[in-house]
Short mmCIF file of C-alpha atoms in Angstrom, two decimals:
data_model
loop_
_atom_site.label_atom_id
_atom_site.label_comp_id
_atom_site.label_asym_id
_atom_site.label_seq_id
_atom_site.Cartn_x
_atom_site.Cartn_y
_atom_site.Cartn_z
CA MET A 262 1.69 -13.03 14.10
CA LEU A 263 -1.26 -15.27 13.28
CA LEU A 264 -2.34 -15.66 9.64
CA CYS A 265 -5.80 -17.11 8.98
CA VAL A 266 -6.97 -18.74 5.73
CA GLY A 267 -10.34 -20.26 4.91
CA ASN A 268 -13.53 -19.18 6.71
CA PHE A 269 -12.64 -16.90 9.61
CA PHE A 270 -16.26 -16.54 10.72
CA GLY A 271 -18.29 -19.62 11.56
CA SER A 272 -22.04 -20.12 11.23
CA ALA A 273 -22.78 -18.90 14.79
CA SER A 274 -20.21 -16.13 15.22
CA GLU A 275 -22.34 -13.03 15.90
CA THR A 276 -22.47 -13.14 19.72
CA GLU A 277 -18.84 -14.04 20.24
CA TRP A 278 -17.66 -11.59 17.57
CA LYS A 279 -19.41 -8.67 19.30
CA GLU A 280 -17.27 -9.39 22.36
CA TYR A 281 -14.15 -8.82 20.25
CA GLN A 282 -15.58 -5.70 18.60
CA THR A 283 -16.42 -4.13 21.97
CA GLY A 284 -13.16 -5.17 23.64
CA VAL A 285 -14.61 -7.70 26.07
CA LYS A 286 -12.29 -10.17 24.36
CA LYS A 287 -9.03 -9.36 22.63
CA ALA A 288 -6.85 -11.31 20.21
CA PRO A 289 -3.60 -11.95 22.11
CA ILE A 290 -1.35 -11.33 19.06
CA GLN A 291 -1.60 -9.49 15.74
CA THR A 292 -4.01 -11.52 13.59
CA TYR A 293 -4.44 -11.09 9.82
CA VAL A 294 -7.39 -12.67 8.03
CA LEU A 295 -8.68 -13.20 4.51
CA GLY A 296 -12.13 -12.09 3.39
CA ALA A 297 -15.49 -13.74 2.87
CA ASN A 298 -15.95 -16.96 0.91
CA ASP A 299 -19.76 -16.79 0.82
CA GLN A 300 -22.56 -14.21 0.81
CA GLU A 301 -23.48 -14.85 4.46
CA THR A 302 -20.19 -13.46 5.82
CA VAL A 303 -19.65 -10.51 3.45
CA HIS A 304 -21.09 -8.04 6.00
CA TYR A 305 -18.20 -8.71 8.40
CA PHE A 306 -15.76 -7.03 5.98
CA PRO A 307 -16.76 -3.35 5.51
CA ASP A 308 -13.81 -2.23 3.35
CA VAL A 309 -12.62 -4.35 0.40
CA SER A 310 -9.18 -2.71 0.51
CA GLY A 311 -8.56 -3.96 4.06
CA CYS A 312 -9.28 -2.58 7.52
CA GLU A 313 -9.09 -3.24 11.24
CA LEU A 314 -12.03 -5.44 12.30
CA ALA A 315 -11.27 -5.42 16.04
CA GLU A 316 -8.25 -4.79 18.21
CA ASN A 317 -5.35 -6.93 16.90
CA ILE A 318 -7.56 -8.40 14.13
CA THR A 319 -6.98 -7.00 10.64
CA TYR A 320 -8.65 -7.86 7.34
CA LEU A 321 -5.88 -7.82 4.72
CA GLY A 322 -8.14 -6.95 1.79
CA ARG A 323 -9.39 -8.46 -1.45
CA LYS A 324 -5.90 -8.90 -2.91
CA GLY A 325 -2.48 -7.41 -2.49
CA ILE A 326 0.89 -7.51 -0.79
CA PHE A 327 1.66 -7.35 2.93
CA ASN A 328 5.19 -6.13 3.64
CA GLY A 329 6.30 -6.77 7.21
CA THR A 330 8.78 -4.54 9.00
CA SER A 331 11.34 -7.38 8.86
CA GLY A 332 11.12 -7.53 5.05
CA LEU A 333 8.77 -10.52 5.00
CA GLN A 334 6.58 -10.37 1.90
CA ILE A 335 3.13 -11.98 1.94
CA ALA A 336 0.83 -12.08 -1.08
CA TYR A 337 -2.87 -12.67 -0.43
CA LEU A 338 -6.05 -13.32 -2.39
CA SER A 339 -9.42 -13.40 -0.63
CA GLY A 340 -12.54 -15.33 -1.61
CA THR A 341 -13.36 -18.13 -4.01
CA GLU A 342 -12.91 -18.34 -7.78
CA SER A 343 -15.74 -16.80 -9.80
CA LEU A 344 -16.61 -17.86 -13.32
CA SER A 345 -19.30 -15.23 -13.78
CA GLU A 346 -19.42 -11.45 -14.23
CA PRO A 347 -19.89 -9.25 -12.33
CA THR A 348 -17.76 -10.93 -9.69
CA PRO A 349 -19.59 -11.40 -6.35
CA ALA A 350 -18.18 -9.59 -3.32
CA TYR A 351 -16.91 -12.90 -1.90
CA SER A 352 -15.06 -14.01 -5.05
CA PHE A 353 -12.06 -13.21 -7.23
CA SER A 354 -11.75 -13.26 -11.01
CA SER A 355 -8.99 -13.93 -13.51
CA LYS A 356 -8.58 -10.16 -13.74
CA ASP A 357 -7.86 -9.93 -9.99
CA VAL A 358 -5.22 -12.64 -10.29
CA MET A 359 -3.59 -10.97 -13.30
CA GLU A 360 -3.37 -7.62 -11.48
CA LEU A 361 -1.71 -9.23 -8.48
CA GLN A 362 0.74 -11.06 -10.73
CA THR A 363 1.55 -7.92 -12.72
CA SER A 364 2.17 -5.80 -9.64
CA LEU A 365 4.84 -8.22 -8.41
CA LEU A 366 6.36 -9.48 -11.64
CA SER A 367 7.07 -5.88 -12.70
CA THR A 368 9.28 -5.46 -9.62
CA PRO A 369 12.99 -5.48 -10.60
CA LYS A 370 14.80 -8.75 -9.73
CA PHE A 371 11.60 -10.38 -8.47
CA LYS A 372 12.38 -13.90 -7.16
CA GLY A 373 9.12 -14.80 -5.48
CA VAL A 374 7.21 -14.13 -2.27
CA ASP A 375 7.80 -15.60 1.15
CA ILE A 376 4.18 -16.58 1.77
CA LEU A 377 1.02 -16.85 -0.33
CA LEU A 378 -2.38 -16.94 1.41
CA THR A 379 -5.50 -18.16 -0.39
CA SER A 380 -8.63 -19.88 0.83
CA PRO A 381 -9.15 -22.34 -2.08
CA TRP A 382 -6.59 -25.01 -2.85
CA PRO A 383 -4.73 -24.70 -6.17
CA ARG A 384 -5.97 -27.16 -8.82
CA ASP A 385 -3.53 -30.04 -9.59
CA VAL A 386 -1.38 -29.40 -6.51
CA GLY A 387 -1.11 -33.17 -6.00
CA ASN A 388 0.62 -33.81 -9.36
CA PHE A 389 4.03 -35.51 -8.89
CA GLY A 390 3.56 -35.31 -5.12
CA ASN A 391 2.51 -37.40 -2.14
CA SER A 392 -1.11 -38.49 -1.69
CA SER A 393 -3.65 -35.84 -0.71
CA GLY A 394 -5.92 -38.42 0.87
CA GLU A 395 -9.57 -38.30 -0.09
CA ILE A 396 -9.19 -35.00 -1.97
CA ASP A 397 -8.99 -35.30 -5.76
CA THR A 398 -6.70 -32.41 -6.66
CA LYS A 399 -7.46 -32.80 -10.37
CA ARG A 400 -11.10 -31.91 -9.73
CA CYS A 401 -11.13 -29.63 -6.70
CA GLY A 402 -9.45 -26.30 -6.15
CA SER A 403 -8.93 -23.23 -8.33
CA VAL A 404 -7.04 -23.09 -11.62
CA LEU A 405 -6.52 -19.35 -11.05
CA VAL A 406 -4.82 -20.05 -7.73
CA SER A 407 -2.55 -22.57 -9.51
CA ASN A 408 -1.63 -19.87 -12.03
CA LEU A 409 -0.94 -17.42 -9.21
CA ALA A 410 1.28 -19.88 -7.35
CA THR A 411 3.16 -20.63 -10.59
CA SER A 412 4.09 -16.99 -11.16
CA LEU A 413 4.58 -15.80 -7.55
CA LYS A 414 6.72 -18.81 -6.49
CA PRO A 415 5.83 -18.67 -2.79
CA ARG A 416 8.17 -20.40 -0.36
CA TYR A 417 5.04 -21.31 1.63
CA HIS A 418 1.49 -21.46 0.28
CA PHE A 419 -1.36 -21.91 2.77
CA ALA A 420 -5.02 -22.72 1.98
CA ALA A 421 -7.94 -24.28 3.85
CA LEU A 422 -11.33 -24.62 2.14
CA GLU A 423 -11.22 -28.40 1.69
CA LYS A 424 -11.23 -28.71 5.51
CA THR A 425 -8.49 -31.33 5.66
CA TYR A 426 -4.78 -31.30 6.42
CA TYR A 427 -2.35 -31.90 3.56
CA GLU A 428 1.33 -31.01 3.53
CA ARG A 429 2.63 -31.56 0.05
CA LEU A 430 6.25 -32.45 -0.61
CA PRO A 431 8.28 -29.37 -1.62
CA TYR A 432 8.39 -28.70 -5.36
CA ARG A 433 10.84 -26.99 -7.72
CA ASN A 434 10.32 -23.60 -9.35
CA HIS A 435 12.83 -24.28 -12.15
CA VAL A 436 13.46 -26.88 -14.84
CA VAL A 437 16.54 -28.93 -13.96
CA LEU A 438 19.51 -28.37 -16.34
CA GLN A 439 17.49 -25.80 -18.30
CA GLU A 440 17.00 -22.96 -15.82
CA THR A 441 19.00 -21.43 -12.97
CA ALA A 442 18.24 -23.10 -9.63
CA GLN A 443 15.53 -21.35 -7.59
CA HIS A 444 14.04 -21.83 -4.13
CA VAL A 445 11.45 -24.56 -3.54
CA SER A 446 7.79 -24.06 -2.66
CA ARG A 447 5.81 -25.82 0.06
CA PHE A 448 2.02 -26.12 -0.06
CA ILE A 449 0.23 -26.68 3.25
CA ALA A 450 -3.54 -27.11 3.54
CA LEU A 451 -5.13 -26.91 6.99
CA ALA A 452 -8.25 -28.51 8.42
CA ASN A 453 -11.03 -26.52 10.10
CA VAL A 454 -10.49 -25.49 13.72
CA GLY A 455 -11.69 -28.00 16.31
CA ASN A 456 -12.60 -30.64 13.72
CA ALA A 457 -13.91 -33.97 15.08
CA ASP A 458 -11.14 -36.00 13.39
CA LYS A 459 -8.49 -33.87 15.13
CA LYS A 460 -6.76 -33.10 11.85
CA LYS A 461 -4.10 -30.41 11.97
CA TYR A 462 -5.52 -26.90 11.71
CA LEU A 463 -2.56 -24.92 13.07
CA TYR A 464 0.90 -24.73 11.52
CA ALA A 465 3.59 -22.98 13.57
CA PHE A 466 6.87 -22.05 11.94
CA SER A 467 9.61 -19.41 11.85
CA ILE A 468 10.88 -17.92 8.60
CA LEU A 469 13.76 -15.69 7.57
CA PRO A 470 12.64 -13.24 4.84
CA MET A 471 13.91 -14.13 1.39
CA ASN A 472 15.63 -10.77 0.95
CA SER A 473 17.73 -11.44 4.07
CA MET A 474 18.97 -14.87 2.99
CA ASP A 475 22.20 -15.88 1.30
CA SER A 476 21.44 -16.87 -2.31
CA ALA A 477 23.12 -20.28 -2.02
CA GLU A 478 21.17 -21.07 1.14
CA LEU A 479 17.89 -19.93 -0.44
CA VAL A 480 18.10 -22.25 -3.45
CA LYS A 481 19.15 -25.41 -1.59
CA GLN A 482 17.06 -28.36 -2.79
CA PRO A 483 15.80 -30.82 -0.15
CA GLN A 484 16.12 -34.56 -0.86
CA ASP A 485 12.36 -35.07 -1.22
CA VAL A 486 11.82 -32.21 -3.73
CA THR A 487 9.47 -32.98 -6.64
CA GLU A 488 8.65 -31.51 -10.02
CA ASN A 489 6.37 -28.47 -10.20
CA PRO A 490 2.74 -29.73 -10.08
CA TYR A 491 1.46 -26.86 -12.26
CA ARG A 492 4.00 -27.25 -15.06
CA LYS A 493 1.46 -28.72 -17.48
CA SER A 494 -1.01 -25.88 -17.03
CA ARG A 495 1.52 -23.06 -17.51
CA LYS A 496 0.71 -22.67 -21.23
CA GLU A 497 -2.97 -22.33 -20.37
CA ALA A 498 -2.13 -19.63 -17.84
CA GLN A 499 -0.16 -17.69 -20.45
CA LYS A 500 -3.11 -17.88 -22.86
CA ALA A 501 -5.43 -16.53 -20.15
CA ASN A 502 -3.07 -13.62 -19.47
CA LEU A 503 -2.91 -12.73 -23.16
CA LEU A 504 -6.68 -12.63 -23.37
CA LEU A 505 -6.86 -10.35 -20.34
CA GLY A 506 -3.95 -8.12 -21.30
CA ALA A 507 -6.07 -5.64 -23.25
CA GLU A 508 -8.60 -5.12 -20.46
CA GLU A 509 -8.53 -2.05 -18.29
CA GLU A 510 -6.82 -2.52 -14.93
CA PRO A 511 -8.38 -1.07 -11.78
CA ALA A 512 -6.15 -0.21 -8.86
CA CYS A 513 -4.73 -3.11 -6.85
CA GLN A 514 -4.81 -3.04 -3.05
CA PHE A 515 -1.64 -3.23 -1.00
CA PHE A 516 -1.49 -3.51 2.77
CA PHE A 517 1.81 -2.59 4.40
CA ASP A 518 2.53 -3.45 8.03
CA LEU A 519 3.65 -0.30 9.84
CA SER A 520 2.34 -1.31 13.24
CA LYS A 521 5.70 -1.77 14.91
CA GLN A 522 6.60 1.08 17.26
CA GLN A 523 4.43 3.63 15.54
CA GLY A 524 0.90 4.82 14.84
CA ARG A 525 -1.67 5.66 17.48
CA LYS A 526 -0.99 3.78 20.71
CA ARG A 527 -3.66 2.26 22.89
CA PRO A 528 -3.60 2.59 26.70
CA SER A 529 -1.38 -0.05 28.28
CA ASP A 530 -2.91 -0.14 31.77
CA GLY A 531 -4.57 -3.49 31.16
CA LYS A 532 -8.06 -1.95 31.09
CA GLU A 533 -8.21 -0.81 27.52
CA GLY A 534 -10.22 -3.81 26.34
CA ARG A 535 -13.31 -2.81 28.32
CA HIS A 536 -13.36 0.62 26.72
CA PHE A 537 -12.65 -0.45 23.15
CA GLN A 538 -15.59 0.35 20.89
CA PRO A 539 -16.31 -0.64 17.29
CA LYS A 540 -14.67 1.75 14.85
CA GLN A 541 -16.73 4.80 13.99
CA ALA A 542 -16.29 7.12 11.03
CA ARG A 543 -13.39 9.34 12.07
CA LYS A 544 -13.98 13.09 12.13
CA PRO A 545 -11.18 15.44 11.07
CA PRO A 546 -9.00 16.23 14.12
CA GLN A 547 -9.11 19.76 15.42
CA PRO A 548 -5.98 21.89 15.75
CA THR A 549 -4.52 22.08 19.22
CA GLY A 550 -3.76 25.78 18.77
CA PRO A 551 -3.67 28.49 16.10
CA CYS A 552 -3.18 26.95 12.65
CA TRP A 553 -1.49 28.88 9.84
CA PHE A 554 -3.26 26.86 7.14
CA CYS A 555 -6.90 26.24 8.16
CA LEU A 556 -8.65 28.61 5.75
CA ALA A 557 -11.03 29.90 8.42
CA SER A 558 -8.13 30.74 10.72
CA PRO A 559 -7.19 34.43 11.15
CA GLU A 560 -3.52 33.32 10.87
CA VAL A 561 -3.90 32.39 7.18
CA GLU A 562 -2.14 34.83 4.85
CA LYS A 563 -5.07 35.05 2.47
CA HIS A 564 -3.28 37.22 -0.04
CA LEU A 565 -1.28 34.10 -1.00
CA VAL A 566 -4.45 32.10 -1.83
CA VAL A 567 -4.87 31.66 -5.59
CA SER A 568 -7.81 29.19 -5.85
CA ILE A 569 -10.52 27.89 -3.51
CA GLY A 570 -12.45 24.68 -4.15
CA THR A 571 -15.09 22.93 -2.05
CA HIS A 572 -12.69 20.98 0.18
CA CYS A 573 -9.23 22.28 -0.74
CA TYR A 574 -7.49 25.45 -1.73
CA LEU A 575 -4.33 26.43 -3.57
CA ALA A 576 -1.85 28.98 -2.25
CA LEU A 577 1.56 30.27 -3.26
CA ALA A 578 4.31 28.99 -0.98
CA LYS A 579 5.78 31.60 1.30
CA GLY A 580 9.44 31.86 0.35
CA GLY A 581 8.89 29.49 -2.57
CA LEU A 582 11.62 27.87 -4.61
CA SER A 583 10.15 29.68 -7.63
CA ASN A 584 7.37 32.18 -8.39
CA ASP A 585 4.99 29.31 -9.21
CA HIS A 586 5.80 27.05 -6.24
CA VAL A 587 2.34 26.30 -4.78
CA LEU A 588 0.72 24.37 -1.95
CA ILE A 589 -2.39 22.19 -2.11
CA LEU A 590 -4.07 22.43 1.29
CA PRO A 591 -7.32 21.09 2.78
CA ILE A 592 -9.74 23.81 3.90
CA GLY A 593 -10.51 21.89 7.10
CA HIS A 594 -7.90 20.71 9.54
CA TYR A 595 -6.10 17.51 8.51
CA GLN A 596 -2.55 16.67 9.49
CA SER A 597 -1.64 14.36 6.58
CA VAL A 598 -2.88 12.76 3.36
CA VAL A 599 -3.66 9.48 5.13
CA GLU A 600 -6.29 11.25 7.25
CA LEU A 601 -8.20 12.81 4.35
CA SER A 602 -11.79 11.82 3.66
CA SER A 603 -12.67 10.49 0.18
CA GLU A 604 -14.21 13.82 -0.91
CA VAL A 605 -11.05 15.74 0.01
CA VAL A 606 -8.84 13.17 -1.72
CA GLU A 607 -10.95 13.51 -4.87
CA GLU A 608 -10.46 17.28 -4.92
CA VAL A 609 -6.72 16.96 -4.23
CA GLU A 610 -6.52 14.81 -7.36
CA LYS A 611 -8.42 17.47 -9.33
CA TYR A 612 -5.89 20.10 -8.28
CA LYS A 613 -3.01 17.79 -9.23
CA SER A 614 -4.54 17.24 -12.66
CA ALA A 615 -5.15 20.97 -13.19
CA LEU A 616 -1.60 21.85 -12.13
CA LYS A 617 -0.14 19.17 -14.38
CA LYS A 618 -1.92 20.67 -17.42
CA PHE A 619 -1.03 24.21 -16.34
CA PHE A 620 2.68 23.49 -15.95
CA GLN A 621 2.80 21.42 -19.15
CA SER A 622 1.44 24.47 -21.03
CA LYS A 623 4.56 26.28 -19.80
CA GLY A 624 6.97 23.49 -20.71
CA LYS A 625 7.28 22.23 -17.15
CA ARG A 626 6.52 19.16 -15.05
CA TYR A 627 5.85 19.16 -11.32
CA VAL A 628 7.33 17.40 -8.31
CA LEU A 629 5.09 17.03 -5.24
CA PHE A 630 6.23 16.20 -1.73
CA GLU A 631 4.71 15.99 1.74
CA ARG A 632 6.56 15.97 5.08
CA ASN A 633 4.29 14.62 7.81
CA TYR A 634 6.76 15.41 10.59
CA ARG A 635 6.72 18.41 12.92
CA SER A 636 3.85 19.83 10.90
CA GLN A 637 0.34 20.56 12.14
CA HIS A 638 -1.61 20.96 8.89
CA LEU A 639 -1.22 19.00 5.64
CA GLN A 640 0.85 20.85 3.04
CA LEU A 641 1.37 19.29 -0.38
CA GLN A 642 4.30 21.19 -1.86
CA VAL A 643 4.10 21.37 -5.68
CA ILE A 644 7.23 22.62 -7.44
CA PRO A 645 7.53 22.98 -11.23
CA VAL A 646 10.70 21.86 -13.05
CA SER A 647 11.53 22.56 -16.68
CA LEU A 648 10.93 19.62 -19.00
CA THR A 649 14.26 20.35 -20.69
CA CYS A 650 16.06 20.55 -17.35
CA CYS A 651 15.44 17.09 -15.91
CA ALA A 652 13.75 13.84 -16.87
CA SER A 653 11.58 12.21 -14.22
CA GLU A 654 14.24 9.48 -13.82
CA ASP A 655 16.86 12.15 -13.05
CA ILE A 656 14.62 13.73 -10.41
CA LYS A 657 13.90 10.36 -8.82
CA GLU A 658 17.58 9.46 -8.80
CA SER A 659 18.50 12.79 -7.18
CA PHE A 660 16.10 12.13 -4.31
CA ILE A 661 17.39 8.58 -3.82
CA VAL A 662 21.08 9.53 -4.01
CA GLN A 663 20.78 12.46 -1.60
CA ALA A 664 18.67 10.32 0.73
CA GLN A 665 21.38 7.65 0.80
CA GLU A 666 24.00 10.29 1.60
CA GLN A 667 21.97 11.24 4.67
CA GLN A 668 21.16 7.60 5.56
CA ILE A 669 17.49 8.06 4.68
CA GLU A 670 15.81 4.99 3.21
CA LEU A 671 13.59 6.10 0.32
CA LEU A 672 11.52 3.23 -1.06
CA GLU A 673 9.86 3.26 -4.47
CA LEU A 674 6.21 2.30 -4.06
CA PRO A 675 4.46 -0.25 -6.30
CA GLU A 676 2.48 1.25 -9.15
CA HIS A 677 -0.99 0.57 -7.75
CA SER A 678 -0.27 1.28 -4.08
CA ASP A 679 -2.08 3.98 -2.15
CA ILE A 680 -0.30 5.95 0.56
CA LYS A 681 -3.33 5.46 2.83
CA GLN A 682 -2.52 1.75 2.86
CA ILE A 683 1.16 2.33 3.47
CA ALA A 684 1.06 4.74 6.41
CA GLN A 685 -1.38 4.69 9.30
CA PRO A 686 -2.77 7.94 10.75
CA GLY A 687 -0.21 9.41 13.10
CA THR A 688 2.76 7.80 11.32
CA PRO A 689 5.55 10.31 10.53
CA TYR A 690 6.69 10.03 6.91
CA PHE A 691 8.17 11.84 3.92
CA TYR A 692 6.55 11.29 0.52
CA VAL A 693 7.51 12.29 -3.04
CA GLU A 694 5.28 12.01 -6.11
CA LEU A 695 6.20 12.82 -9.70
CA ASP A 696 3.58 13.85 -12.24
CA THR A 697 4.25 10.50 -13.95
CA GLY A 698 2.68 8.79 -10.94
CA GLU A 699 6.00 7.45 -9.60
CA LYS A 700 6.22 7.61 -5.81
CA LEU A 701 8.95 7.49 -3.16
CA PHE A 702 8.30 6.96 0.55
CA HIS A 703 10.31 7.16 3.78
CA ARG A 704 8.93 6.17 7.16
CA ILE A 705 10.46 8.61 9.65
CA LYS A 706 11.68 6.80 12.75
CA LYS A 707 13.48 9.58 14.61
CA ASN A 708 15.16 12.76 13.34
CA PHE A 709 14.54 13.98 9.79
CA PRO A 710 15.96 17.08 8.06
CA LEU A 711 13.04 19.50 7.77
CA GLN A 712 14.30 21.09 4.53
CA PHE A 713 15.19 17.79 2.79
CA GLY A 714 12.61 18.11 -0.02
CA ARG A 715 13.62 21.68 -0.81
CA GLU A 716 17.33 20.87 -0.60
CA VAL A 717 17.04 18.10 -3.19
CA LEU A 718 15.03 20.26 -5.60
CA ALA A 719 17.26 23.30 -5.08
CA SER A 720 20.44 21.27 -5.72
CA GLU A 721 22.58 21.65 -8.84
CA ALA A 722 21.16 18.40 -10.23
CA ILE A 723 17.64 19.86 -10.55
CA LEU A 724 16.86 23.61 -10.14
CA ASN A 725 20.44 24.70 -9.34
CA ILE A 726 19.39 27.32 -6.77
CA PRO A 727 21.08 26.00 -3.59
CA ASP A 728 20.78 29.40 -1.90
CA ARG A 729 16.96 28.98 -1.82
CA ALA A 730 16.98 25.59 -0.02
CA ASP A 731 15.82 27.27 3.21
CA TRP A 732 12.49 29.12 2.78
CA ARG A 733 13.42 31.58 5.53
CA GLN A 734 16.14 32.95 3.25
CA CYS A 735 13.61 33.60 0.45
CA LYS A 736 11.26 36.11 2.04
CA SER A 737 9.47 38.73 -0.06
CA THR A 738 7.57 41.86 0.90
CA ARG A 739 3.78 41.81 1.17
CA GLU A 740 3.52 43.86 -2.03
CA GLU A 741 5.76 41.41 -3.93
CA GLU A 742 3.72 38.46 -2.71
CA GLU A 743 0.44 40.12 -3.74
CA ALA A 744 1.84 40.79 -7.23
CA LEU A 745 2.99 37.15 -7.58
CA SER A 746 -0.42 35.86 -6.44
CA LYS A 747 -2.27 38.05 -8.90
CA ALA A 748 -0.04 36.95 -11.78
CA PHE A 749 -0.42 33.27 -10.90
CA ARG A 750 -4.24 33.51 -10.60
CA GLU A 751 -4.50 35.09 -14.03
CA ASP A 752 -2.26 32.45 -15.64
CA PHE A 753 -3.94 29.54 -13.85
CA GLU A 754 -7.54 30.66 -14.47
CA PRO A 755 -8.10 28.59 -17.70
CA PHE A 756 -7.11 25.43 -15.79
CA ASP A 757 -8.89 26.21 -12.50
CA PHE A 758 -11.76 23.73 -12.18
CA SER A 759 -13.03 25.49 -9.04
CA LEU A 760 -14.22 28.47 -11.10
CA LEU A 761 -16.72 26.20 -12.87
CA GLN A 762 -18.31 24.87 -9.70
#
């Protein structure tokens, strides 16, 4: 892959860039870039949370974590440091840095990241190190980037805005004889591409992800290692974090690489570039045949519907695990959550909130799961569990343990991550969400047990109704279903926001 820091777009980029947008030219390998560093280039980056700019060229986003399929972890921060509020679109603030720090430092057994990408240099990076040439590192660069590098402990930190090459000697991330030995960090600044002085602007290297390395090998100290250049400013960083601690935290962006062997594939006949067009707003896909869940479809069993909003509706599950096992479904045809438009997502959240209050009034919590595999229409299964029966930790552990038994890798997602940034449209996955906001995710690579979600919830550890794990064994008559729907509608009515629209 190619990682780009600094200014990706030059002063005369428009004509050449259109050739990449239309497919006349194509980046030969996957290329990941940081965002704008000035007002003039902001328009090139339409989505602050990250997006595809052209084929093989991806904007990572304003800030976040990139997790490669190999386990490589890359932290990134776009823009320049801002000292004013509101923060310009091409800048980051101390709040942005704190959110990125918090999201990683809260991870159990966090050791550091493999790579950190920023455009500005970190202030004071030259302390205790080799000469940085004409650049005065005590005056240039960002203090916030120094703070970020101090806490994230990157094995490699790349930056570029000073337009000169500087490879600092590796530095320690621990105090000798006072702290356990940790890996070293290397800071590498690159010059601008094609500079007249022919200074180095490209750094090629291979790296084994930290989580795949032997601990002893990881913490080996090279002979030329130096003290940490930011050690003196660490107290100042802690003071800044304390001042910001009481402020409200908006969601942090995370970009996960799921491009390997999955997602929508482009034609491979060698002609695809000429037909590649700039991305347009994607319309909801249409069903390839009769759909049992599109509300306008004659196949929908409308007697199971208990609430209808503007973009979504609520229906009792056919053969549910319990009498109040419900589905949140989009009215239009969408295959998965990652394909939903913002208006539909907003209404899904309203239904989640209403169901949470409804079930809490009955002494219950809910567990939600989605299986985007061998399914045509999005179905968010919402199953209530007694508050006295299981704590959220017990439910989460049951999913993880039973997944391990079936060699299914369930990953716990970071607090601020969004599933739309974790799975691309077309990617098969299984997803669990507790009403506490905790989330588990599995990227389906080949076969997956279709009843897995029900089996876990029906097990002795949670609902203790193993005989209802398969919905086909839980069928009711039409009259019974109508009675259950009527009873649920009456109970749910005080919490049903759609009735007030």
